[in-house]
Coordinates of C-alpha atoms (C1' of nucleotides) in Angstrom, one line a residue:
Chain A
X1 CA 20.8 -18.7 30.5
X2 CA 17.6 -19.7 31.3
X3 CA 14.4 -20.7 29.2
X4 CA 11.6 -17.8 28.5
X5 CA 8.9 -17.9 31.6
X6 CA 5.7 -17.5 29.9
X7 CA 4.7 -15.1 32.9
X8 CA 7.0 -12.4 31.2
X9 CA 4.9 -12.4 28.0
X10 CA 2.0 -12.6 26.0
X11 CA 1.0 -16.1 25.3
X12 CA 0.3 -16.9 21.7
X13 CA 1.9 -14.0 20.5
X14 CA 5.0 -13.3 18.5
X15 CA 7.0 -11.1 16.4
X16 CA 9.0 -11.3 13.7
X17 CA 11.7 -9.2 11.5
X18 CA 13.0 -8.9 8.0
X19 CA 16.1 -7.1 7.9
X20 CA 16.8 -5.8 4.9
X21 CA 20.9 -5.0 4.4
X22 CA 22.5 -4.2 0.7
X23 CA 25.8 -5.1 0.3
X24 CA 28.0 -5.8 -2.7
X25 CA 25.3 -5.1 -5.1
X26 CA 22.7 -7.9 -3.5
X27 CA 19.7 -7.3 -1.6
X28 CA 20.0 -9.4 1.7
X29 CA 18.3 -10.4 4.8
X30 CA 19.5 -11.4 8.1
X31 CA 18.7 -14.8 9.4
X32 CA 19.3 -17.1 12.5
X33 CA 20.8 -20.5 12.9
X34 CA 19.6 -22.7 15.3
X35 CA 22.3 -24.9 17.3
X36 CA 22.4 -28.6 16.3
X37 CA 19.1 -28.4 13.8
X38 CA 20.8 -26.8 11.4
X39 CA 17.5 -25.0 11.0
X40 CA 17.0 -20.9 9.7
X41 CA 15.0 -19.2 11.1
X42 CA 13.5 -14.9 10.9
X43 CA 15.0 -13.2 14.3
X44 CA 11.9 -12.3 16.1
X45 CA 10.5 -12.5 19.6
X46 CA 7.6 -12.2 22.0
X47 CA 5.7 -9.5 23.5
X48 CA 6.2 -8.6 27.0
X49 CA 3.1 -8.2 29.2
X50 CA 3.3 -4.7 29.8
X51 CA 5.1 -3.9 27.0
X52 CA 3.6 -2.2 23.5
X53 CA 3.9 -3.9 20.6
X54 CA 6.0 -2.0 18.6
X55 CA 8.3 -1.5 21.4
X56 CA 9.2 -5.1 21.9
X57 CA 10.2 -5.1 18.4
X58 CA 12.4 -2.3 18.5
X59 CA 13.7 -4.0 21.8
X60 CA 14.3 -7.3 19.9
X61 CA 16.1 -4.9 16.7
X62 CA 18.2 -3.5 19.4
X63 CA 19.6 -6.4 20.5
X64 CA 19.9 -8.2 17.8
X65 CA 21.7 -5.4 16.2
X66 CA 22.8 -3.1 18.3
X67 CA 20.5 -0.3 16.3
X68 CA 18.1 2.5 17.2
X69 CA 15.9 4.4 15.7
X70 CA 15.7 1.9 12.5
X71 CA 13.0 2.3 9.9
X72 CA 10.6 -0.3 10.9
X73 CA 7.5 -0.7 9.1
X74 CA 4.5 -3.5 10.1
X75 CA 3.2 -5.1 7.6
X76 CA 1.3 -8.4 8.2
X77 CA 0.1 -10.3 10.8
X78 CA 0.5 -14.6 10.5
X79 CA -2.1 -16.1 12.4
X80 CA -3.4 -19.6 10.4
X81 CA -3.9 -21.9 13.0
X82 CA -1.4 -24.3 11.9
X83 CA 1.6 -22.1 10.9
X84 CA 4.0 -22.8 14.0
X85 CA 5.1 -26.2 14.0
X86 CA 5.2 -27.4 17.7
X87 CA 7.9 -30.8 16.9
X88 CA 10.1 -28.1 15.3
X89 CA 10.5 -25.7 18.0
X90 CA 10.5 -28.9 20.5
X91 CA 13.8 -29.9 18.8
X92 CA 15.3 -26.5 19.0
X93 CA 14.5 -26.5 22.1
X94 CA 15.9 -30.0 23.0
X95 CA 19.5 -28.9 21.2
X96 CA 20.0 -26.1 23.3
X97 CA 19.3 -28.8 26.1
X98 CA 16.0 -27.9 27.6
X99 CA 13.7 -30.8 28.3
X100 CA 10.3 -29.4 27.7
X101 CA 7.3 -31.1 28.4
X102 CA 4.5 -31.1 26.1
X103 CA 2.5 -28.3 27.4
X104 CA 5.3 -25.9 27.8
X105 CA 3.8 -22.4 26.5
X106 CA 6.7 -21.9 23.4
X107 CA 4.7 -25.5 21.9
X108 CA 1.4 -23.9 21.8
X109 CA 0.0 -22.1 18.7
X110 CA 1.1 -18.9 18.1
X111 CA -0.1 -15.6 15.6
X112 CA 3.1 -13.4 14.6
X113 CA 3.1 -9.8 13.8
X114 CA 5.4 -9.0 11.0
X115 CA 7.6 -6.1 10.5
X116 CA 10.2 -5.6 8.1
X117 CA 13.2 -3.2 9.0
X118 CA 15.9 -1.3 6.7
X119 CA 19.4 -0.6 7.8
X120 CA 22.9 0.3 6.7
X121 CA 24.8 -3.3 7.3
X122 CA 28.0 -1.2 7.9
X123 CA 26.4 0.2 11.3
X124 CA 25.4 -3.2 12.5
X125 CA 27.5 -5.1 15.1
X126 CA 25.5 -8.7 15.1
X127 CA 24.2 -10.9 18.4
X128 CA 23.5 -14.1 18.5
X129 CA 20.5 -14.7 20.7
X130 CA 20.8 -17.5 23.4
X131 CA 18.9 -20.6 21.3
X132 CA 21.2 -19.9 18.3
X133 CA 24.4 -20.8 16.8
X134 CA 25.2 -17.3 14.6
X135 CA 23.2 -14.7 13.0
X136 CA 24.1 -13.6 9.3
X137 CA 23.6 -12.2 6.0
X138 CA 21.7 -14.1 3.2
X139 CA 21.0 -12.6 -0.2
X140 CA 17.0 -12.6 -0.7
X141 CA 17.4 -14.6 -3.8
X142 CA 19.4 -17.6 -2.1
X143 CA 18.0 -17.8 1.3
X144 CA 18.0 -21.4 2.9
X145 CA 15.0 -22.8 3.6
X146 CA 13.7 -22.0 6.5
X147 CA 11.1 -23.1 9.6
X148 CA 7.6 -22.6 10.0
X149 CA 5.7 -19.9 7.7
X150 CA 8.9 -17.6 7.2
X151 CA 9.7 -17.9 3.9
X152 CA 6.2 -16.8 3.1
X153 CA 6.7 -13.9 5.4
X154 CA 9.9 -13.0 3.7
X155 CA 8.1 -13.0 0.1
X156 CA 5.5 -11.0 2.0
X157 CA 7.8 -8.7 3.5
X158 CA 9.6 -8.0 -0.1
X159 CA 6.1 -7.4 -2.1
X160 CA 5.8 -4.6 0.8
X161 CA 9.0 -3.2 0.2
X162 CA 8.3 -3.0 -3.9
X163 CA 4.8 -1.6 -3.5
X164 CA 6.2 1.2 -0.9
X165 CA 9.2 1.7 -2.8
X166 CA 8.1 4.7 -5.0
X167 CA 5.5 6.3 -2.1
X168 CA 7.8 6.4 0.0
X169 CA 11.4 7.5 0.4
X170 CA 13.2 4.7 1.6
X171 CA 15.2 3.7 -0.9
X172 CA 18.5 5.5 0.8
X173 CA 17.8 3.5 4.3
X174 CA 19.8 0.9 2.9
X175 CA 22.7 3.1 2.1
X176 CA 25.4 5.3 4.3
X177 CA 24.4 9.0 5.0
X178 CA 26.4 9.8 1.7
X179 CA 26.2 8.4 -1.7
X180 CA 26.3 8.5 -5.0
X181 CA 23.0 8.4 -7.5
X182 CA 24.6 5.1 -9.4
X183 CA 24.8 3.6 -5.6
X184 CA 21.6 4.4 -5.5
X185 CA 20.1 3.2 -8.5
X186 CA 21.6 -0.1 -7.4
X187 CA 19.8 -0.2 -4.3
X188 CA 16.2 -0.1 -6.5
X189 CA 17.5 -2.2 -8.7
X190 CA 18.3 -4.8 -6.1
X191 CA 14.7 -4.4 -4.3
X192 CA 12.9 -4.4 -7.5
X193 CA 14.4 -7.0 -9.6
X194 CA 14.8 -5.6 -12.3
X195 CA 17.4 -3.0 -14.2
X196 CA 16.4 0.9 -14.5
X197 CA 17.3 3.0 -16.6
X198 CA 20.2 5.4 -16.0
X199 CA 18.9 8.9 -17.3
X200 CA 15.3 8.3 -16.3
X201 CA 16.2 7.0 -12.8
X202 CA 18.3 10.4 -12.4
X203 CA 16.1 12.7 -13.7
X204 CA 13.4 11.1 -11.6
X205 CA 15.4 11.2 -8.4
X206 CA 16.9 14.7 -8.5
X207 CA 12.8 16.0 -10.0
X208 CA 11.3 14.9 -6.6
X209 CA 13.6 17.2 -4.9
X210 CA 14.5 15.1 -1.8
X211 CA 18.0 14.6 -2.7
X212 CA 21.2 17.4 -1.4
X213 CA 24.2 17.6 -3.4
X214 CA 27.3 17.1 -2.1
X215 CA 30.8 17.4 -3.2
X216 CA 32.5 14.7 -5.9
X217 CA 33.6 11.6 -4.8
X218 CA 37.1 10.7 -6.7
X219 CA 37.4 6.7 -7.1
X220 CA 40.2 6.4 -8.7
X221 CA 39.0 5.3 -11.5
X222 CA 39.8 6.9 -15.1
X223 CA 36.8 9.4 -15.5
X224 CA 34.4 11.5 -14.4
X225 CA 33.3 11.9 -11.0
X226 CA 30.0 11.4 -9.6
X227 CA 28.4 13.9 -6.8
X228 CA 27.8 12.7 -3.4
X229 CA 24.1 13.1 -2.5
X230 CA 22.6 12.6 0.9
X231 CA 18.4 12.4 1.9
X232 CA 17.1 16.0 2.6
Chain B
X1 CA -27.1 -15.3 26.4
X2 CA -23.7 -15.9 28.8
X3 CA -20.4 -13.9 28.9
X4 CA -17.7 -14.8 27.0
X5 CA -15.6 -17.9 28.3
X6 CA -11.7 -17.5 28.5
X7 CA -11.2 -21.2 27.4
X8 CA -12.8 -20.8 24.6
X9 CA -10.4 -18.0 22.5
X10 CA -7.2 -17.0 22.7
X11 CA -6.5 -14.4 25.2
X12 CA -5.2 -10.7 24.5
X13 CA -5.9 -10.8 20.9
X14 CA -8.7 -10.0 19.1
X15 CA -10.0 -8.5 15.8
X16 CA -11.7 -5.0 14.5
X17 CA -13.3 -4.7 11.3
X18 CA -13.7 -1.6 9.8
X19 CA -16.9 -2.4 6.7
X20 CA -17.1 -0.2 4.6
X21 CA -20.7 0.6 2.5
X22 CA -21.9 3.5 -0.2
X23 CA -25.2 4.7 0.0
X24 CA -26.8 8.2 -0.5
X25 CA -23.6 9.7 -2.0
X26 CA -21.8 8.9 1.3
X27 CA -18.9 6.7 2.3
X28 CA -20.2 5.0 5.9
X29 CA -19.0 2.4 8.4
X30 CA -20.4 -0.3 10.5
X31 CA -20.9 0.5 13.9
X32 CA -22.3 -0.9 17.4
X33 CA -23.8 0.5 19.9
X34 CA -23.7 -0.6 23.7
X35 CA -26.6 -1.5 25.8
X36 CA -27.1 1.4 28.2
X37 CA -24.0 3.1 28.0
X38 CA -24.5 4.6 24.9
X39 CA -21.1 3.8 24.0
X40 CA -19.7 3.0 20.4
X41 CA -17.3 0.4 18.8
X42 CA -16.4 -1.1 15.4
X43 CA -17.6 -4.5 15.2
X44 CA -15.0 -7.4 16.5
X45 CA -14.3 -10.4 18.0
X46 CA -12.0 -12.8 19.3
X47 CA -10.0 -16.1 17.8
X48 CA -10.8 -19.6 19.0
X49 CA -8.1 -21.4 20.0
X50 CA -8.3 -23.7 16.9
X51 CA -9.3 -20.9 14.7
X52 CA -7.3 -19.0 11.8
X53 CA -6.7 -15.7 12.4
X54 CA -8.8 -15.0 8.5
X55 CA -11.4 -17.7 9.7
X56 CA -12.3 -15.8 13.2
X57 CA -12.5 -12.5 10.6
X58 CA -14.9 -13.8 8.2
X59 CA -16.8 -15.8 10.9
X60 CA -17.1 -12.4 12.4
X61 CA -18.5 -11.0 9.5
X62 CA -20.5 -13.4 8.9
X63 CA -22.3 -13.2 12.3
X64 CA -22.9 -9.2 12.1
X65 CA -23.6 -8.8 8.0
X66 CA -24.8 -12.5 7.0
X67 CA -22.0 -12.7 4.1
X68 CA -19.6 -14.9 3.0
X69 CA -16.8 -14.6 0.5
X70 CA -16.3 -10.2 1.2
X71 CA -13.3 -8.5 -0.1
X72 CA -11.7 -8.0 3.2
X73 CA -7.6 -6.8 3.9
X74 CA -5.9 -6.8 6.6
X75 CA -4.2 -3.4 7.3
X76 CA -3.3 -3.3 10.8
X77 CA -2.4 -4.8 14.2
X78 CA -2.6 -2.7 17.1
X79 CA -0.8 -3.2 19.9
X80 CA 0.4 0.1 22.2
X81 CA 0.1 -1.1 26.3
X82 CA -2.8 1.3 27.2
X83 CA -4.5 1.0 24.3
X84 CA -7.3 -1.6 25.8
X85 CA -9.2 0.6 28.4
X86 CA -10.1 -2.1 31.1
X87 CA -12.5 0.6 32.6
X88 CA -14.7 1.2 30.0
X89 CA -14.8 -2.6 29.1
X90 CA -15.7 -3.2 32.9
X91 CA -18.9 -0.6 32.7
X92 CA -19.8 -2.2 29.2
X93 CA -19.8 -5.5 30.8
X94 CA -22.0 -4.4 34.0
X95 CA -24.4 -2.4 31.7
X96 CA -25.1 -5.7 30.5
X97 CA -25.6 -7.0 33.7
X98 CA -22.5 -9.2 34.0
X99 CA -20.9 -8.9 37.4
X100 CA -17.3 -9.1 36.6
X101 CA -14.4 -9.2 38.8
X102 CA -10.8 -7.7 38.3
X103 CA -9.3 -10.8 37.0
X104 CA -12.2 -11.4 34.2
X105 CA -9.8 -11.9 30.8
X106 CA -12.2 -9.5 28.5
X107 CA -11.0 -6.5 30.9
X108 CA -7.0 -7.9 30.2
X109 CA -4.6 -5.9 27.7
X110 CA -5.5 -7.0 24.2
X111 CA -3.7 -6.5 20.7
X112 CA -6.2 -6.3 17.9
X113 CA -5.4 -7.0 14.4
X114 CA -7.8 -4.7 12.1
X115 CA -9.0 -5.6 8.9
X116 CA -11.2 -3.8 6.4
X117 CA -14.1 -5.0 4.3
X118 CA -16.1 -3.5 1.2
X119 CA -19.5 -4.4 0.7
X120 CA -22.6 -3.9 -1.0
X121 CA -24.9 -2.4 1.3
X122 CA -28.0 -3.6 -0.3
X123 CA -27.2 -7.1 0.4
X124 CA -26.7 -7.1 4.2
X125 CA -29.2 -8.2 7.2
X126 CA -27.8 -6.6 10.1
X127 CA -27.6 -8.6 13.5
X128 CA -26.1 -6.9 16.6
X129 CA -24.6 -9.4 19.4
X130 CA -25.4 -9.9 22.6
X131 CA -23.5 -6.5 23.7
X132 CA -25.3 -4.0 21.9
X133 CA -28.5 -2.3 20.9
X134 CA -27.9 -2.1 17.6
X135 CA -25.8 -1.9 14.4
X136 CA -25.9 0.7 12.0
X137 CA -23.9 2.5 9.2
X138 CA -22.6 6.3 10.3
X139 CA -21.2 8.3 7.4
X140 CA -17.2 8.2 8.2
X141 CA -17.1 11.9 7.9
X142 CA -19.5 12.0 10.9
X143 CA -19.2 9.5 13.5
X144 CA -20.0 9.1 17.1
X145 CA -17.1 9.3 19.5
X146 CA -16.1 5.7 19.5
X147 CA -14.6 3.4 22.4
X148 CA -10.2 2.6 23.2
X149 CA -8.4 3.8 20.1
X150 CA -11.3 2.8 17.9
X151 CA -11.4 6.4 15.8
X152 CA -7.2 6.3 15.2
X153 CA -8.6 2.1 13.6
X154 CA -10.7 4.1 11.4
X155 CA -8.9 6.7 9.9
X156 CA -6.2 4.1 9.4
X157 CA -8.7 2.0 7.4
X158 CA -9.8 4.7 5.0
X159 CA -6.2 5.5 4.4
X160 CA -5.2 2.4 3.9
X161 CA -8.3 2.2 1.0
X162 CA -6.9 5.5 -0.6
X163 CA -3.8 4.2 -0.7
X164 CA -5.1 1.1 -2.2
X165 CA -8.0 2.6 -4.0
X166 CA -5.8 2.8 -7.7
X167 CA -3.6 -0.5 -7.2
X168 CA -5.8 -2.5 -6.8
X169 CA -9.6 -2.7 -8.2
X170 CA -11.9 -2.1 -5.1
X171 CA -13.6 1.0 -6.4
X172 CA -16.4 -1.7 -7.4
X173 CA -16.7 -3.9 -4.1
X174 CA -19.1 -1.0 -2.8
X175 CA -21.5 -1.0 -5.5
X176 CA -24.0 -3.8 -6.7
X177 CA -22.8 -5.8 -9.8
X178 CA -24.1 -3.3 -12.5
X179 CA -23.6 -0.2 -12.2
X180 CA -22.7 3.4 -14.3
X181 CA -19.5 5.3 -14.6
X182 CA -21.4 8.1 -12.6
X183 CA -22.1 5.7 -9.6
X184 CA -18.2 4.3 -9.9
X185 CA -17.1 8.0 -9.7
X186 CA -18.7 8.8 -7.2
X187 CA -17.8 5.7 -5.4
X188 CA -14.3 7.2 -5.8
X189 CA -14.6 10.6 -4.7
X190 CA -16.5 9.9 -1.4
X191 CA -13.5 7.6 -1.0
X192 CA -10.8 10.2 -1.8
X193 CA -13.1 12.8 -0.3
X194 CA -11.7 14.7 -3.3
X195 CA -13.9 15.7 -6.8
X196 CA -13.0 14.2 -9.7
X197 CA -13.0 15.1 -13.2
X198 CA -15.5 13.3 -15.3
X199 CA -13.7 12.5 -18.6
X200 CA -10.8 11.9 -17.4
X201 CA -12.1 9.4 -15.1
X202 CA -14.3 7.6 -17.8
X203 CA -11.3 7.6 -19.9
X204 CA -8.7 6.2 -17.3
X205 CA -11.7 3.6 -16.2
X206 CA -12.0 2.6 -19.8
X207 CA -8.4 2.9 -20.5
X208 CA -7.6 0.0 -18.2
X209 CA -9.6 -2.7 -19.4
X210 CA -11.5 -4.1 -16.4
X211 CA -15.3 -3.0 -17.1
X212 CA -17.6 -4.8 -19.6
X213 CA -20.4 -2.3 -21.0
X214 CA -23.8 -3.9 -20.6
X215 CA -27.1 -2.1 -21.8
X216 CA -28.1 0.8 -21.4
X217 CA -29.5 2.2 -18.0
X218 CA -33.0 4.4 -18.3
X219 CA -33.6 6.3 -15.4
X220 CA -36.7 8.3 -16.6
X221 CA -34.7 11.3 -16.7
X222 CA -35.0 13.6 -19.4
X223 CA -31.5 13.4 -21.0
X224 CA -29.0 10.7 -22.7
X225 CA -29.1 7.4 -20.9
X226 CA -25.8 5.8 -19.7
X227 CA -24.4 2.6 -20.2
X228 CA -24.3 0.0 -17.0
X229 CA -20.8 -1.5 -16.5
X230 CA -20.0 -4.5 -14.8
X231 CA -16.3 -5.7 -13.8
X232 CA -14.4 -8.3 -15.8
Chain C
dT1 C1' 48.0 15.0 -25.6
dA2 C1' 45.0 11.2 -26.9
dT3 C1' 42.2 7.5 -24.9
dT4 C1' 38.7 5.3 -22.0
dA5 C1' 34.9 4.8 -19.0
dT6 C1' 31.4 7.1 -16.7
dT7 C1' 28.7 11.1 -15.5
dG8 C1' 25.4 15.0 -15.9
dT9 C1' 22.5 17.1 -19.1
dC10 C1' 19.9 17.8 -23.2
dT11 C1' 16.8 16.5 -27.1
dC12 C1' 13.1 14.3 -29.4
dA13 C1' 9.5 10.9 -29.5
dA14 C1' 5.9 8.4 -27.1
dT15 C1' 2.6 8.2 -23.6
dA16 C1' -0.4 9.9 -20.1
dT17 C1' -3.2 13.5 -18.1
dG18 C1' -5.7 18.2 -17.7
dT19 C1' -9.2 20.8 -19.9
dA20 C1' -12.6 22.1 -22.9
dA21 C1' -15.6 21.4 -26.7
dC22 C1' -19.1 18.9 -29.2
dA23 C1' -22.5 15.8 -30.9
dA24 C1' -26.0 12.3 -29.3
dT25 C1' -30.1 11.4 -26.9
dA26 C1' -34.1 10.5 -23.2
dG27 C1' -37.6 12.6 -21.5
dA28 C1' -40.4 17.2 -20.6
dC29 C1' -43.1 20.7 -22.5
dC30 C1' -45.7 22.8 -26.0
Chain D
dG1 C1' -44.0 16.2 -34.1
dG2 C1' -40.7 20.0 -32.8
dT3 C1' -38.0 22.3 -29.3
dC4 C1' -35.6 22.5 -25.0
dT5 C1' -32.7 20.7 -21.1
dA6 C1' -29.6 17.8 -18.7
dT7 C1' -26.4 14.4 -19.0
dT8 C1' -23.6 11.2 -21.6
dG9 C1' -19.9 9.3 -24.7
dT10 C1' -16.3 10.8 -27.5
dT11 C1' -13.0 13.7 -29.6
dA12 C1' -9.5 17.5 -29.8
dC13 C1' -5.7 20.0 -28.2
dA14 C1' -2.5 21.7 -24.6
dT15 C1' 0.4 20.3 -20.9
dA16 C1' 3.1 17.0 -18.1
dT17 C1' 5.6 12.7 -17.7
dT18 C1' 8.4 9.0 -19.2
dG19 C1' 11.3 6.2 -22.7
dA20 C1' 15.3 6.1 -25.3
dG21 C1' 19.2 7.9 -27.2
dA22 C1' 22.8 11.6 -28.1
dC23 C1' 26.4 14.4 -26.5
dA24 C1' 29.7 17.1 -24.0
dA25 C1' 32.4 17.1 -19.6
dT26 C1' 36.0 14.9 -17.0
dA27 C1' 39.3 11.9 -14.0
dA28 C1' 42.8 8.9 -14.5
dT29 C1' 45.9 6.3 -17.8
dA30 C1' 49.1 5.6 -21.4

DNA sequence: TATTATTGTCTCAATATGTAACAATAGACC
DNA sequence: GGTCTATTGTTACATATTGAGACAATAATA
């Protein structure tokens, strides 16, 4: 494994993801971990020079995840002049045991394009990338701290997902192709923060007529069975 | 007047501004013209290599408009491969009499973050750069063809501010401190592109609590004169 | 068969919005 | 001054949307 050659790509320029996941009720976010530092970091990557901007981030979902066709959505580019720390990324660099010197192009300043992502963590096979220990799953609300300007882009990347959350329909990208409207519910509950309310959340849901009902799903449990719905 | 030096900014990325003005009834844009070629483009630039990302904008807007402290979002980075056409930047650049060769960085791929600004149009002083022959406002439902993927920018833009428009309180940006609930609604339908009805805009404007009535405005029509607003 | 937990639907009140009506009034005209 | 016209600020009523609770249906259990 070598290091990046800054002839493949785009000086200055970088990308970075928020993957949104829901599991066991909690709203969570994928994250790196850097070998040695200890140090969290967004999955992300760079831009290369004949390659279109939203297609290197797709590439980088891909392999990271092993997913196509993701809802992606840009939402903010980073670009203060002081936002990527060049000792941090020298010690990353330095545990994976590359001796850089100091003009090595992944030092200099860069300006990130953000995009945040929603997927079904059930259809995701996780890959480490070569400068990092393990890539995981951190609920949004307990996320470690993390390098540079990415737990801004995080908050960032969350205040998009609210403000979309009732324009557009992507509330069911977090879930399987079939579910049921209390699974649902959680989901907005989980991106919003806050609890809904049962009847009002239903009637709402099944009034925008985007949702196909499906046959009853039988839990197990002692009473009555909720439909199966599934995205139009 | 010299070209553009490489060492100065940070190659492949630079900036649009879409700046948005009222006057006569119509929603309009800033555009530039090109020396010679009769070519046009939405006002840009590039970041210095010590510059924020914001800072290069508003220095940017600074230079063409002469103000400072504008409402200004950004809503966009573009970034597709072929987006940048290096043979139209070529002939813009010999129009001007630069003699460029193939290797000259302004004719490389560039991403372009895009940003929109509302302002009053009474308080600007125009200043074209060194490029063009002049700067002007065109109605957005009639402009001039415009350079690379300059159009797709705009209509972006002017979604982006309808989509915005009831969110957040930018309805006002566009018009000079004081004005009446007939110039805010019609600030609002050029916007929407859509009529509105009167009372039910006064009342929702009212209803929310962000305008302060002043005196009453006397046009020297002959009928009831209306109040002049101002936002909180 | 009775019980329990949860679901789908309905009802009524509260709020917001669409639509029209109406009185107030600044200037023009006589 | 009195009358007319155009526009404004406000009110009234119908309609649509949302909040909050009530209630019957039902899958498994005891």
């Amino acid at each position: 494994m070598t290091v990046p050659d800054i002839s493949d790509y785009l000086p200055h320029i970088a990308f970075d993801s928020v993957i949104f996941g829901f599991s066991k009720g909690q709203l969570k976010i994928l994250l790196m971990e850097y070998h040695a530092t200890g140090w969290y970091a967004l999955p992300g990557g760079f831009v290369g020079v004949k390659e279109g901007l939203n297609q290197a981030v797709e590439r980088g979902l891909k392999e990271r995840t092993g997913l196509e066709n993701i809802y992606l959505e840009q939402f903010y580019t980073f670009g203060d002049f002081n936002r990527h720390g060049a000792e941090v990324m020298k010690r990353i660099l330095e545990a994976n045991g590359y001796a850089v010197n100091e003009s090595y192009w992944l030092l200099d300043r860069f300006i990130s394009v953000a995009y945040y992502a929603l997927i079904d963590v059930e259809k995701v096979t996780l890959q480490p990338d070569s400068l990092s220990d393990s890539i995981g799953w951190y609920p949004i609300d307990a996320l470690p701290q993390l390098i540079f300007d990415h737990q801004q882009i995080v908050t960032k990347a969350l205040d998009t997902l609210r403000y979309h959350l009732d324009r557009k329909l992507i509330g069911g990208k977090l879930l399987p192709e079939k579910f049921t409207m209390n699974d649902l519910q959680r989901v907005y509950e989980a991106i919003l923060g806050e609890k809904l309310r049962r009847t009002s959340f239903q009637r709402k849901l099944l009034g925008l007529d985007i949702l196909k009902r499906h046959e009853k799903h039988f839990t197990g449990k002692s009473h009555k069975a909720p439909y199966l719905y599934s995205f139009k």
